[in-house]
mmCIF file of C-alpha atoms and ligand atoms in Angstrom:
data_model
loop_
_atom_site.group_PDB
_atom_site.id
_atom_site.type_symbol
_atom_site.label_atom_id
_atom_site.label_comp_id
_atom_site.label_asym_id
_atom_site.label_seq_id
_atom_site.Cartn_x
_atom_site.Cartn_y
_atom_site.Cartn_z
ATOM 1 C CA MET A 1 24.020 -17.715 -6.773
ATOM 2 C CA ASN A 2 22.116 -17.052 -3.540
ATOM 3 C CA SER A 3 22.544 -13.567 -2.208
ATOM 4 C CA SER A 4 21.046 -12.493 1.087
ATOM 5 C CA SER A 5 22.851 -9.132 1.158
ATOM 6 C CA PRO A 6 22.436 -6.434 -1.483
ATOM 7 C CA GLN A 7 25.403 -5.019 -3.407
ATOM 8 C CA PHE A 8 24.015 -1.530 -2.768
ATOM 9 C CA ILE A 9 21.055 0.075 -1.024
ATOM 10 C CA ILE A 10 19.911 3.051 -3.088
ATOM 11 C CA THR A 11 17.730 5.674 -1.387
ATOM 12 C CA PRO A 12 16.375 7.903 -4.190
ATOM 13 C CA GLN A 13 15.429 11.503 -3.455
ATOM 14 C CA SER A 14 13.510 11.954 -6.713
ATOM 15 C CA GLU A 15 11.916 9.991 -9.517
ATOM 16 C CA THR A 16 14.952 10.544 -11.779
ATOM 17 C CA HIS A 17 17.102 8.777 -9.167
ATOM 18 C CA VAL A 18 14.789 5.761 -9.440
ATOM 19 C CA GLN A 19 15.097 5.824 -13.236
ATOM 20 C CA ALA A 20 18.910 5.944 -12.948
ATOM 21 C CA ALA A 21 18.938 3.088 -10.409
ATOM 22 C CA VAL A 22 16.834 0.849 -12.663
ATOM 23 C CA ILE A 23 18.868 1.596 -15.799
ATOM 24 C CA CYS A 24 22.271 1.185 -14.074
ATOM 25 C CA SER A 25 21.226 -2.073 -12.381
ATOM 26 C CA ARG A 26 20.036 -3.413 -15.690
ATOM 27 C CA ASN A 27 23.272 -2.430 -17.459
ATOM 28 C CA LEU A 28 25.314 -4.104 -14.697
ATOM 29 C CA GLY A 29 23.194 -7.272 -14.732
ATOM 30 C CA LEU A 30 22.040 -6.794 -11.135
ATOM 31 C CA GLY A 31 18.606 -7.758 -9.855
ATOM 32 C CA VAL A 32 16.421 -5.085 -8.276
ATOM 33 C CA ARG A 33 14.400 -5.347 -5.083
ATOM 34 C CA VAL A 34 11.992 -2.551 -4.201
ATOM 35 C CA ARG A 35 11.335 -1.640 -0.587
ATOM 36 C CA SER A 36 8.641 0.702 0.721
ATOM 37 C CA GLY A 37 7.636 -0.186 4.296
ATOM 38 C CA GLY A 38 9.669 -3.426 4.495
ATOM 39 C CA HIS A 39 6.728 -5.479 5.857
ATOM 40 C CA ASP A 40 6.869 -8.246 3.268
ATOM 41 C CA TYR A 41 6.225 -11.581 5.015
ATOM 42 C CA GLU A 42 8.744 -13.423 2.793
ATOM 43 C CA GLY A 43 11.445 -10.765 2.578
ATOM 44 C CA LEU A 44 10.804 -10.124 -1.112
ATOM 45 C CA SER A 45 11.814 -6.480 -0.683
ATOM 46 C CA TYR A 46 15.271 -7.253 0.708
ATOM 47 C CA LYS A 47 16.374 -10.766 -0.411
ATOM 48 C CA ALA A 48 17.104 -12.315 -3.810
ATOM 49 C CA ALA A 49 18.560 -15.448 -5.354
ATOM 50 C CA CYS A 50 20.994 -13.411 -7.478
ATOM 51 C CA PRO A 51 23.295 -10.401 -6.958
ATOM 52 C CA PHE A 52 20.966 -7.454 -6.445
ATOM 53 C CA VAL A 53 20.435 -3.895 -5.280
ATOM 54 C CA ILE A 54 17.666 -2.548 -3.063
ATOM 55 C CA ILE A 55 15.814 0.567 -4.145
ATOM 56 C CA ASP A 56 14.570 1.818 -0.787
ATOM 57 C CA LEU A 57 11.838 4.463 -1.107
ATOM 58 C CA VAL A 58 12.292 5.749 2.441
ATOM 59 C CA ASN A 59 12.801 9.330 1.153
ATOM 60 C CA LEU A 60 9.741 9.322 -1.122
ATOM 61 C CA ARG A 61 6.902 9.621 1.405
ATOM 62 C CA LYS A 62 5.039 12.849 0.609
ATOM 63 C CA VAL A 63 1.240 12.969 1.032
ATOM 64 C CA SER A 64 -0.767 15.731 -0.732
ATOM 65 C CA VAL A 65 -4.463 15.902 0.119
ATOM 66 C CA SER A 66 -7.003 17.761 -2.054
ATOM 67 C CA LEU A 67 -10.224 18.501 -0.196
ATOM 68 C CA ASP A 68 -11.770 19.985 -3.365
ATOM 69 C CA THR A 69 -11.640 16.666 -5.197
ATOM 70 C CA SER A 70 -11.595 14.308 -2.164
ATOM 71 C CA THR A 71 -8.407 12.767 -3.510
ATOM 72 C CA ALA A 72 -4.778 12.522 -2.442
ATOM 73 C CA TRP A 73 -1.421 11.753 -4.033
ATOM 74 C CA VAL A 74 0.717 9.593 -1.781
ATOM 75 C CA GLU A 75 4.285 8.488 -2.451
ATOM 76 C CA SER A 76 5.046 4.789 -2.031
ATOM 77 C CA GLY A 77 7.535 5.238 0.822
ATOM 78 C CA ALA A 78 4.876 6.705 3.134
ATOM 79 C CA THR A 79 3.414 4.452 5.796
ATOM 80 C CA LEU A 80 -0.325 3.888 6.213
ATOM 81 C CA GLY A 81 -0.102 5.776 9.510
ATOM 82 C CA GLU A 82 1.417 8.806 7.787
ATOM 83 C CA LEU A 83 -1.304 8.694 5.133
ATOM 84 C CA TYR A 84 -4.113 8.465 7.711
ATOM 85 C CA TYR A 85 -2.538 11.240 9.798
ATOM 86 C CA GLN A 86 -2.207 13.627 6.853
ATOM 87 C CA ILE A 87 -5.830 13.018 5.828
ATOM 88 C CA ALA A 88 -7.035 13.460 9.427
ATOM 89 C CA THR A 89 -5.192 16.775 9.847
ATOM 90 C CA ARG A 90 -7.110 18.128 6.830
ATOM 91 C CA SER A 91 -10.555 16.598 7.410
ATOM 92 C CA SER A 92 -12.436 14.708 10.117
ATOM 93 C CA THR A 93 -14.971 13.361 7.601
ATOM 94 C CA LEU A 94 -12.652 11.869 4.970
ATOM 95 C CA GLY A 95 -10.644 8.678 5.271
ATOM 96 C CA PHE A 96 -9.082 5.931 3.208
ATOM 97 C CA PRO A 97 -9.947 2.216 3.315
ATOM 98 C CA ALA A 98 -6.660 0.371 3.882
ATOM 99 C CA GLY A 99 -4.933 -1.797 6.495
ATOM 100 C CA VAL A 100 -4.873 -1.477 10.266
ATOM 101 C CA CYS A 101 -1.108 -1.549 10.843
ATOM 102 C CA PRO A 102 0.270 2.021 10.760
ATOM 103 C CA THR A 103 3.851 1.015 9.885
ATOM 104 C CA VAL A 104 2.948 -0.938 6.718
ATOM 105 C CA GLY A 105 4.223 0.830 3.582
ATOM 106 C CA VAL A 106 1.892 2.228 0.943
ATOM 107 C CA GLY A 107 3.977 0.750 -1.922
ATOM 108 C CA GLY A 108 3.677 -2.911 -0.997
ATOM 109 C CA HIS A 109 0.189 -2.549 0.487
ATOM 110 C CA PHE A 110 -1.557 -0.893 -2.462
ATOM 111 C CA SER A 111 0.220 -3.071 -5.027
ATOM 112 C CA GLY A 112 -0.894 -6.184 -3.111
ATOM 113 C CA GLY A 113 -4.528 -5.166 -2.454
ATOM 114 C CA GLY A 114 -4.810 -3.911 1.120
ATOM 115 C CA GLN A 115 -7.703 -4.709 3.420
ATOM 116 C CA GLY A 116 -8.837 -3.138 6.672
ATOM 117 C CA THR A 117 -11.806 -2.090 8.753
ATOM 118 C CA MET A 118 -13.596 -0.278 5.900
ATOM 119 C CA THR A 119 -13.176 -3.028 3.304
ATOM 120 C CA ARG A 120 -16.805 -4.193 3.640
ATOM 121 C CA LYS A 121 -18.093 -0.799 2.627
ATOM 122 C CA TYR A 122 -15.463 0.529 0.238
ATOM 123 C CA GLY A 123 -13.459 -2.468 -0.981
ATOM 124 C CA LEU A 124 -9.693 -2.867 -0.961
ATOM 125 C CA ALA A 125 -7.203 -0.011 -0.934
ATOM 126 C CA SER A 126 -6.311 -0.913 -4.520
ATOM 127 C CA ASP A 127 -9.987 -0.561 -5.554
ATOM 128 C CA ASN A 128 -9.720 3.109 -4.585
ATOM 129 C CA VAL A 129 -6.605 3.951 -6.609
ATOM 130 C CA LEU A 130 -7.348 6.383 -9.444
ATOM 131 C CA ASP A 131 -3.903 6.842 -10.993
ATOM 132 C CA ALA A 132 -0.280 5.875 -10.401
ATOM 133 C CA ILE A 133 3.180 7.001 -11.464
ATOM 134 C CA MET A 134 5.736 4.247 -12.005
ATOM 135 C CA VAL A 135 9.149 3.517 -13.497
ATOM 136 C CA ASP A 136 9.179 0.440 -15.733
ATOM 137 C CA ALA A 137 12.084 -1.947 -16.433
ATOM 138 C CA ASN A 138 13.337 0.364 -19.219
ATOM 139 C CA GLY A 139 13.530 3.286 -16.816
ATOM 140 C CA THR A 140 10.540 5.001 -18.423
ATOM 141 C CA ILE A 141 8.112 6.972 -16.255
ATOM 142 C CA LEU A 142 4.491 6.007 -16.863
ATOM 143 C CA ASP A 143 1.148 7.211 -15.552
ATOM 144 C CA ARG A 144 -2.245 5.560 -15.919
ATOM 145 C CA GLU A 145 -2.801 7.007 -19.367
ATOM 146 C CA SER A 146 0.567 5.928 -20.766
ATOM 147 C CA MET A 147 0.858 2.531 -19.040
ATOM 148 C CA SER A 148 -2.308 0.848 -20.484
ATOM 149 C CA GLU A 149 -5.311 -0.274 -18.455
ATOM 150 C CA ASP A 150 -3.975 -3.852 -18.233
ATOM 151 C CA LEU A 151 -0.807 -2.726 -16.470
ATOM 152 C CA PHE A 152 -2.784 -0.325 -14.272
ATOM 153 C CA TRP A 153 -4.992 -3.274 -13.288
ATOM 154 C CA ALA A 154 -1.972 -5.505 -12.603
ATOM 155 C CA ILE A 155 -0.157 -3.116 -10.259
ATOM 156 C CA ARG A 156 -3.284 -2.895 -8.079
ATOM 157 C CA GLY A 157 -3.120 -6.365 -6.539
ATOM 158 C CA GLY A 158 -0.692 -8.252 -8.752
ATOM 159 C CA GLY A 159 2.433 -7.252 -6.817
ATOM 160 C CA GLY A 160 4.023 -4.019 -8.026
ATOM 161 C CA ALA A 161 7.630 -5.202 -8.195
ATOM 162 C CA SER A 162 6.758 -7.678 -10.958
ATOM 163 C CA PHE A 163 6.118 -4.689 -13.213
ATOM 164 C CA GLY A 164 8.332 -1.825 -12.054
ATOM 165 C CA VAL A 165 8.756 0.672 -9.245
ATOM 166 C CA ILE A 166 5.559 2.496 -8.356
ATOM 167 C CA LEU A 167 6.509 5.973 -7.196
ATOM 168 C CA SER A 168 3.146 7.405 -6.170
ATOM 169 C CA TRP A 169 -0.577 6.766 -6.150
ATOM 170 C CA LYS A 170 -3.614 8.986 -6.625
ATOM 171 C CA ILE A 171 -6.324 7.750 -4.295
ATOM 172 C CA LYS A 172 -10.020 8.433 -3.802
ATOM 173 C CA LEU A 173 -10.847 9.504 -0.250
ATOM 174 C CA VAL A 174 -14.093 8.203 1.215
ATOM 175 C CA PRO A 175 -16.629 9.752 3.607
ATOM 176 C CA VAL A 176 -16.237 8.697 7.245
ATOM 177 C CA PRO A 177 -18.117 9.735 10.403
ATOM 178 C CA PRO A 178 -16.196 12.187 12.624
ATOM 179 C CA MET A 179 -16.627 9.761 15.533
ATOM 180 C CA VAL A 180 -16.100 5.987 15.542
ATOM 181 C CA THR A 181 -17.552 3.625 18.148
ATOM 182 C CA ILE A 182 -15.467 0.617 19.159
ATOM 183 C CA CYS A 183 -16.837 -2.317 21.131
ATOM 184 C CA ASN A 184 -14.423 -4.616 22.962
ATOM 185 C CA VAL A 185 -15.665 -7.954 24.391
ATOM 186 C CA PRO A 186 -12.770 -9.821 26.078
ATOM 187 C CA LYS A 187 -13.428 -13.588 26.534
ATOM 188 C CA THR A 188 -11.119 -16.472 27.384
ATOM 189 C CA LEU A 189 -11.590 -19.963 25.928
ATOM 190 C CA GLU A 190 -13.038 -21.007 29.305
ATOM 191 C CA GLN A 191 -15.571 -18.187 29.012
ATOM 192 C CA GLY A 192 -16.746 -19.424 25.598
ATOM 193 C CA ALA A 193 -14.548 -17.400 23.198
ATOM 194 C CA THR A 194 -14.773 -20.132 20.533
ATOM 195 C CA LYS A 195 -18.573 -20.163 20.633
ATOM 196 C CA LEU A 196 -18.666 -16.372 20.498
ATOM 197 C CA ALA A 197 -16.333 -16.247 17.468
ATOM 198 C CA HIS A 198 -18.488 -18.886 15.751
ATOM 199 C CA LEU A 199 -21.655 -16.890 16.446
ATOM 200 C CA TRP A 200 -19.960 -13.716 15.190
ATOM 201 C CA GLN A 201 -19.180 -15.446 11.896
ATOM 202 C CA GLN A 202 -22.923 -16.148 11.426
ATOM 203 C CA ILE A 203 -24.045 -12.640 12.334
ATOM 204 C CA ALA A 204 -21.291 -10.418 10.895
ATOM 205 C CA PRO A 205 -22.173 -10.784 7.175
ATOM 206 C CA LYS A 206 -25.740 -9.591 7.920
ATOM 207 C CA LEU A 207 -24.706 -6.444 9.803
ATOM 208 C CA HIS A 208 -24.917 -2.965 8.305
ATOM 209 C CA GLU A 209 -21.973 -2.145 6.026
ATOM 210 C CA ASP A 210 -20.922 0.656 8.382
ATOM 211 C CA SER A 211 -19.851 -1.936 10.975
ATOM 212 C CA SER A 212 -16.808 -4.091 10.503
HETATM 213 C C1 FAD B 301 2.656 -6.189 11.084
HETATM 214 C C2 FAD B 301 1.914 -6.312 9.759
HETATM 215 C C3 FAD B 301 0.604 -5.874 9.697
HETATM 216 C C4 FAD B 301 -0.107 -5.975 8.493
HETATM 217 N N1 FAD B 301 -1.410 -5.534 8.449
HETATM 218 C C5 FAD B 301 -2.104 -5.640 7.293
HETATM 219 C C6 FAD B 301 -3.479 -5.207 7.210
HETATM 220 O O1 FAD B 301 -4.067 -4.713 8.166
HETATM 221 N N2 FAD B 301 -4.128 -5.355 6.018
HETATM 222 C C7 FAD B 301 -3.504 -5.907 4.921
HETATM 223 O O2 FAD B 301 -4.138 -6.012 3.864
HETATM 224 N N3 FAD B 301 -2.204 -6.308 4.970
HETATM 225 C C8 FAD B 301 -1.504 -6.191 6.120
HETATM 226 N N4 FAD B 301 -0.200 -6.616 6.165
HETATM 227 C C9 FAD B 301 0.421 -7.131 4.941
HETATM 228 C C10 FAD B 301 1.057 -5.969 4.163
HETATM 229 O O3 FAD B 301 0.034 -5.177 3.578
HETATM 230 C C11 FAD B 301 1.952 -6.549 3.036
HETATM 231 O O4 FAD B 301 2.969 -7.327 3.591
HETATM 232 C C12 FAD B 301 2.535 -5.430 2.180
HETATM 233 O O5 FAD B 301 3.038 -5.979 0.980
HETATM 234 C C13 FAD B 301 3.645 -4.685 2.912
HETATM 235 O O6 FAD B 301 4.014 -3.546 2.188
HETATM 236 P P1 FAD B 301 5.373 -2.788 2.555
HETATM 237 O O7 FAD B 301 5.552 -1.691 1.575
HETATM 238 O O8 FAD B 301 5.392 -2.451 4.012
HETATM 239 O O9 FAD B 301 6.442 -3.954 2.378
HETATM 240 P P2 FAD B 301 7.731 -4.143 1.465
HETATM 241 O O10 FAD B 301 8.434 -5.295 2.106
HETATM 242 O O11 FAD B 301 8.480 -2.883 1.288
HETATM 243 O O12 FAD B 301 7.118 -4.561 0.059
HETATM 244 C C14 FAD B 301 6.279 -5.693 -0.095
HETATM 245 C C15 FAD B 301 6.328 -6.180 -1.555
HETATM 246 O O13 FAD B 301 5.895 -5.143 -2.427
HETATM 247 C C16 FAD B 301 6.962 -4.736 -3.295
HETATM 248 N N5 FAD B 301 6.971 -3.272 -3.336
HETATM 249 C C17 FAD B 301 7.053 -2.440 -2.269
HETATM 250 N N6 FAD B 301 7.019 -1.174 -2.670
HETATM 251 C C18 FAD B 301 6.918 -1.190 -4.013
HETATM 252 C C19 FAD B 301 6.857 -0.167 -4.998
HETATM 253 N N7 FAD B 301 6.885 1.125 -4.659
HETATM 254 N N8 FAD B 301 6.783 -0.522 -6.304
HETATM 255 C C20 FAD B 301 6.761 -1.839 -6.648
HETATM 256 N N9 FAD B 301 6.805 -2.856 -5.759
HETATM 257 C C21 FAD B 301 6.890 -2.533 -4.445
HETATM 258 C C22 FAD B 301 8.233 -5.280 -2.661
HETATM 259 O O14 FAD B 301 9.249 -5.491 -3.616
HETATM 260 C C23 FAD B 301 7.734 -6.560 -2.028
HETATM 261 O O15 FAD B 301 7.629 -7.575 -3.007
HETATM 262 C C24 FAD B 301 0.526 -6.526 7.343
HETATM 263 C C25 FAD B 301 1.854 -6.972 7.426
HETATM 264 C C26 FAD B 301 2.540 -6.869 8.616
HETATM 265 C C27 FAD B 301 3.961 -7.362 8.684
#
């Protein structure tokens, strides 16, 4: 049966609410869709081909930055903009290499990879994940140590919802300069934009890794 509307939208306030939602949905034979920022291009966080519920992580969006260890714990419902803002309020020389759109959700972004302006230097967002807390299909809470390295590898690029609900991520913050220089060269097609883009493709890979 096709189902474009969920039976329920559950908005957990805590990890135990997520466990309960997974276990109840399973007992009732309902599918589960997980939504963090809702930016999925194909609607995978809010559509299904069977009766389903949405677990919407809108209330789980805390960001805790540790300057001592240059790490942060970020809950999946936070947006990239909220993550960047919280890091920036604590330090002007630490950042995190992820996407450019501030309203994208951490949950879908980290579990799908996540690329942005610092990818050349530091890799994908998922390359900089150190630990994660998730609820699996049995409703069990797992961290990196208890989930196995294979599962930890899979949730960092393999699409988190295939494996469970990722609640939060421990990330490695990276050094950034306190000031960034941006160069903007507007060109129309008539002014040779195509030629310029082609030239840029030849030059860009040879530039210093600090430029993107
Ligand atoms: C306007 C826009 C700008 C973008 N910019 C960039 C960019 O600069 N760089 C880049 O790399 N990508 C970019 N993307 C792509 C974006 O990173 C992906 O679409 C990402 O999956 C969105 O995550 P979300 O949490 O917002 O979406 P959602 O729709 O909430 O989730 C996306 C997928 O991940 C699953 N999921 C979400 N949260 C969890 C969770 N906590 N546990 C398990 N599974 C979960 C969902 O079920 C769904 O399958 C952009 C997309 C848009 C629409």
